[in-house]
Coordinates of C-alpha atoms in Angstrom, one line a residue:
M1 CA 95.8 -60.8 144.9
T2 CA 92.4 -59.6 146.3
K3 CA 91.3 -61.5 149.4
T4 CA 87.9 -63.2 149.4
V5 CA 85.9 -62.7 152.6
V6 CA 82.6 -64.4 153.7
I7 CA 80.8 -62.7 156.6
T8 CA 77.7 -64.3 158.2
G9 CA 75.0 -62.1 159.5
A10 CA 75.9 -59.1 157.2
S11 CA 72.5 -57.6 156.6
S12 CA 72.7 -55.2 159.6
G13 CA 74.6 -54.2 162.7
I14 CA 78.2 -55.3 163.2
G15 CA 78.3 -57.6 160.2
K16 CA 77.1 -55.0 157.8
S17 CA 79.6 -52.5 159.2
I18 CA 82.4 -54.9 158.7
A19 CA 81.3 -55.8 155.2
I20 CA 81.1 -52.2 154.0
Y21 CA 84.4 -51.3 155.6
L22 CA 86.3 -54.3 154.2
T23 CA 84.8 -53.6 150.7
S24 CA 86.1 -50.0 151.0
K25 CA 89.5 -51.4 151.6
G26 CA 89.5 -53.4 148.3
L27 CA 88.5 -56.8 149.6
K28 CA 86.0 -59.0 147.8
V29 CA 83.2 -59.4 150.3
Y30 CA 80.2 -61.8 150.3
G31 CA 77.8 -61.3 153.2
T32 CA 75.1 -63.7 154.3
C33 CA 71.7 -63.5 155.9
R34 CA 68.4 -65.4 156.1
D35 CA 66.5 -63.4 153.4
P36 CA 68.6 -61.1 151.2
K37 CA 65.5 -59.9 149.4
K38 CA 64.5 -57.9 152.5
Y39 CA 67.6 -55.6 152.2
D40 CA 68.8 -53.1 149.6
I41 CA 72.5 -53.5 149.9
K42 CA 74.7 -52.5 147.0
D43 CA 78.2 -52.3 148.6
F44 CA 78.7 -56.1 148.5
E45 CA 76.8 -59.2 147.4
L46 CA 74.4 -60.5 150.0
L47 CA 73.7 -64.3 149.8
K48 CA 71.0 -66.4 151.3
C49 CA 72.4 -68.5 154.1
N50 CA 70.7 -69.4 157.3
I51 CA 73.6 -70.8 159.4
D52 CA 71.1 -73.2 161.1
N53 CA 70.6 -74.9 157.7
H54 CA 73.4 -77.2 156.5
I55 CA 72.1 -77.2 152.9
E56 CA 72.1 -73.4 152.7
I57 CA 75.6 -73.3 154.2
K58 CA 76.9 -75.8 151.6
D59 CA 75.2 -74.0 148.7
C60 CA 76.6 -70.6 149.9
I61 CA 80.2 -71.7 150.2
K62 CA 80.0 -73.7 147.0
Y63 CA 78.8 -70.5 145.2
V64 CA 81.6 -68.3 146.5
K65 CA 84.2 -71.0 145.7
K66 CA 82.9 -71.3 142.1
K67 CA 83.0 -67.5 141.6
E68 CA 86.3 -66.7 143.3
G69 CA 88.1 -70.1 143.4
K70 CA 88.9 -69.6 147.1
I71 CA 87.8 -68.4 150.5
D72 CA 90.6 -66.5 152.3
V73 CA 88.7 -65.2 155.3
L74 CA 85.6 -66.4 157.1
I75 CA 84.0 -64.1 159.7
N76 CA 81.5 -65.8 161.9
N77 CA 79.3 -62.8 162.9
A78 CA 75.8 -64.2 162.8
G79 CA 74.2 -64.6 166.2
I80 CA 71.2 -64.0 168.3
G81 CA 70.7 -62.5 171.7
I82 CA 68.7 -64.2 174.5
M83 CA 67.6 -63.0 177.9
G84 CA 65.6 -64.5 180.7
P85 CA 65.8 -66.1 184.1
L86 CA 67.5 -69.5 183.8
E87 CA 64.7 -71.1 185.8
E88 CA 62.0 -69.8 183.4
T89 CA 63.8 -69.9 180.1
S90 CA 62.5 -72.8 177.9
E91 CA 64.8 -75.5 176.7
L92 CA 63.6 -74.8 173.2
D93 CA 64.9 -71.2 173.4
M94 CA 68.1 -72.4 174.9
K95 CA 68.7 -74.8 172.1
S96 CA 67.7 -72.2 169.5
A97 CA 70.4 -69.8 170.9
F98 CA 73.1 -72.5 170.9
Q99 CA 72.1 -73.6 167.4
T100 CA 72.7 -70.1 166.0
N101 CA 75.5 -68.9 168.2
F102 CA 77.5 -72.1 168.5
F103 CA 76.6 -75.0 166.2
G104 CA 76.0 -72.7 163.2
P105 CA 79.5 -71.2 163.3
I106 CA 81.0 -74.6 163.6
S107 CA 79.1 -75.9 160.6
I108 CA 80.3 -73.1 158.3
I109 CA 83.8 -73.3 159.6
K110 CA 83.9 -77.0 158.7
E111 CA 82.5 -76.2 155.3
C112 CA 85.3 -73.7 154.7
I113 CA 88.2 -75.8 156.0
P114 CA 88.8 -78.0 152.9
S115 CA 89.2 -74.9 150.6
M116 CA 91.5 -73.2 153.0
R117 CA 93.6 -76.4 153.5
E118 CA 93.8 -76.8 149.7
N119 CA 95.2 -73.3 149.5
N120 CA 97.5 -73.8 152.5
K121 CA 96.2 -70.6 154.1
G122 CA 93.2 -69.1 155.6
L123 CA 91.8 -67.0 158.4
I124 CA 88.7 -67.6 160.5
I125 CA 87.4 -64.9 162.8
N126 CA 84.7 -65.6 165.4
I127 CA 82.8 -62.7 166.7
T128 CA 82.1 -63.7 170.3
S129 CA 81.4 -61.3 173.2
V130 CA 83.0 -60.0 176.4
L131 CA 80.0 -61.7 178.1
G132 CA 81.7 -65.0 177.0
Y133 CA 84.2 -64.3 179.8
F134 CA 81.7 -64.0 182.6
G135 CA 78.0 -64.5 183.3
T136 CA 75.6 -61.8 184.2
P137 CA 72.0 -62.1 185.6
Y138 CA 69.4 -63.0 183.0
R139 CA 72.0 -63.3 180.2
G140 CA 73.4 -66.6 181.2
I141 CA 72.5 -68.6 178.1
Y142 CA 73.9 -65.9 175.8
S143 CA 77.1 -65.9 177.8
A144 CA 77.3 -69.7 177.7
T145 CA 76.9 -69.8 173.9
K146 CA 79.7 -67.2 173.4
S147 CA 82.1 -68.8 176.0
S148 CA 81.6 -72.1 174.2
L149 CA 82.5 -70.5 170.9
E150 CA 85.6 -69.0 172.5
I151 CA 86.8 -72.4 173.5
I152 CA 86.0 -74.0 170.2
G153 CA 87.9 -71.1 168.5
E154 CA 91.0 -71.9 170.7
V155 CA 90.8 -75.6 169.8
F156 CA 90.3 -74.9 166.0
S157 CA 93.3 -72.6 166.2
M158 CA 95.5 -75.5 167.5
E159 CA 94.1 -78.2 165.2
L160 CA 94.3 -76.1 162.0
K161 CA 97.7 -74.6 162.6
K162 CA 99.5 -77.3 160.5
F163 CA 97.4 -76.2 157.5
N164 CA 98.4 -72.6 157.9
I165 CA 94.8 -71.7 158.9
K166 CA 94.7 -69.1 161.6
V167 CA 91.7 -68.8 164.0
V168 CA 90.9 -65.6 166.0
N169 CA 88.3 -64.8 168.5
V170 CA 87.1 -61.1 168.7
A171 CA 85.0 -60.3 171.8
P172 CA 83.0 -57.1 171.5
G173 CA 81.4 -55.2 174.3
D174 CA 78.2 -53.2 173.7
F175 CA 78.0 -51.4 170.3
K176 CA 75.1 -49.5 168.8
T177 CA 73.1 -52.1 166.8
N178 CA 69.6 -53.4 166.5
I179 CA 70.4 -56.5 168.4
A180 CA 67.6 -55.8 170.9
S181 CA 64.9 -56.1 168.2
R182 CA 66.1 -59.6 167.3
R183 CA 66.7 -60.9 170.8
I184 CA 64.9 -63.8 172.4
N185 CA 63.3 -62.3 175.5
T186 CA 61.8 -64.9 177.8
T187 CA 58.2 -64.0 178.6
I188 CA 57.5 -64.4 182.3
N189 CA 54.4 -63.8 184.4
K190 CA 54.2 -60.5 186.3
T191 CA 53.9 -62.5 189.5
S192 CA 57.2 -64.2 188.8
F193 CA 59.8 -64.0 191.6
Y194 CA 62.2 -62.5 188.9
N195 CA 59.8 -59.9 187.3
D196 CA 61.2 -56.7 188.8
D197 CA 64.9 -57.6 188.5
Y198 CA 64.5 -59.0 185.0
S199 CA 62.7 -55.9 183.8
N200 CA 65.4 -53.7 185.2
V201 CA 68.1 -55.8 183.4
I202 CA 66.3 -55.6 180.1
N203 CA 66.0 -51.8 180.3
S204 CA 69.6 -51.5 181.4
A205 CA 70.9 -53.7 178.5
N206 CA 68.8 -51.7 176.0
K207 CA 70.2 -48.5 177.4
H208 CA 73.8 -49.7 177.2
V209 CA 73.4 -50.6 173.5
K210 CA 71.6 -47.4 172.7
N211 CA 74.4 -45.3 174.2
A212 CA 77.2 -47.4 172.9
G213 CA 79.8 -46.6 170.3
S214 CA 79.7 -47.2 166.6
P215 CA 80.6 -50.7 165.3
I216 CA 83.1 -49.1 162.9
E217 CA 85.6 -49.7 165.8
I218 CA 85.1 -53.4 165.3
S219 CA 85.4 -53.1 161.6
K220 CA 88.7 -51.4 161.8
L221 CA 90.0 -54.0 164.2
I222 CA 88.9 -56.8 161.8
Y223 CA 90.7 -55.2 158.9
K224 CA 93.8 -54.9 161.0
I225 CA 93.7 -58.5 162.0
I226 CA 93.3 -59.6 158.3
E227 CA 96.4 -57.6 157.4
L228 CA 98.5 -59.2 160.2
N229 CA 100.8 -62.1 159.4
N230 CA 100.5 -63.6 162.8
P231 CA 97.4 -62.3 164.7
K232 CA 96.6 -63.2 168.3
V233 CA 94.0 -65.7 169.2
H234 CA 92.0 -63.3 171.4
Y235 CA 91.0 -59.7 170.9
K236 CA 88.6 -57.6 173.0
V237 CA 87.0 -54.4 171.7
G238 CA 84.6 -52.0 173.5
S239 CA 84.5 -49.7 176.5
F240 CA 87.3 -49.7 179.0
I241 CA 85.1 -51.0 181.9
Q242 CA 83.8 -53.9 179.9
K243 CA 87.3 -55.0 178.8
F244 CA 88.7 -54.3 182.3
S245 CA 86.0 -56.5 183.8
I246 CA 87.7 -59.5 182.4
I247 CA 90.8 -58.7 184.2
L248 CA 88.9 -57.9 187.4
K249 CA 87.4 -61.4 187.4
S250 CA 90.8 -62.9 187.6
I251 CA 92.0 -60.8 190.5
L252 CA 89.0 -60.0 192.7
P253 CA 87.4 -62.4 195.2
D254 CA 84.4 -64.1 193.6
R255 CA 81.7 -62.5 195.8
L256 CA 83.1 -59.0 195.3
F257 CA 83.2 -59.5 191.5
E258 CA 79.6 -60.8 191.7
K259 CA 78.5 -57.7 193.6
I260 CA 80.0 -55.5 190.9
L261 CA 78.2 -57.4 188.1
L262 CA 74.9 -57.1 189.9
N263 CA 75.3 -53.4 190.3
Y264 CA 76.3 -52.9 186.7
S265 CA 73.5 -55.1 185.3
N266 CA 70.9 -52.9 187.0
N267 CA 72.3 -49.5 186.0

C-alpha cells in the first residue's frame, strides 16, 4: 500500500527536494507552505498551511485524511533562520522563531497523532539542525529552537512508542538552499559593540550555505529512514567537520571547543 506523506515547508529548499524525491519513489506526497499560489509545483500537491496557525493545521490534516484515509509519515521541515546578538535581538523576533521552529511542529504532530494511533503505526521526522547540538555566536536563538525540538522529539519517541508511532530527528548541516533570503537578521546600529563580528558571521554563514552540497543528500536519507522498520532516533547529515563537531564538543575542554567555534564562525 502506498504511504501517504505530509511535508511542511515544501515550497522550496530542503522540503521541496524531499517532496520531489519521495514522489519519484512512488510515495503519495502532500507538501505545505504559507501561500501555494506563489509556486508552480506539479510534482506533488502543495497545500496552504501556515504552521503558526492552528486552524490551517487542522484544515490541512483533515483534507489529507479525507483524501487518503490515513497519514503514514509527517516530516516537520518548515522553519525559519534567525541571526543576531542576543543582547540586541528583540523578544518579538525570538518568540517568532520559537513559534515557527518549535511550537508549530508540536502543533502539527499533535494533529497527526490520532490518525496514526488509529492505524497503530506512523512515522514522524523532525528536521532539526547540527546547530541544535551546540551554540555559535549570533545564531543562539536558532540553536535554541532546534535543540528544543531535538529534546521534544526524544520525548515524543518514548511517549508514542506504545502506539507504534516512531519519531526521528534528522539534523542537517549546511546545504545549498535559499534560507538566507528568509532569515530574520537582527538590525543593529553601526556603532554597536557587535557590528564588526556580527557582519563577519553573517557573511560567513551565507558563504557556507552558498558553497554547501545539494539537499538531495537529505532527501535520500529521509527515504532510507521511511523504508526502515526500526530507524534510530537521531541522524546527522552534512559535511564531516559539522558532524564531527558534535563529537568534539563531548571530548574537548569547553574553552578549547569554544575557540574552535569562534574561528569557524568567522571563516
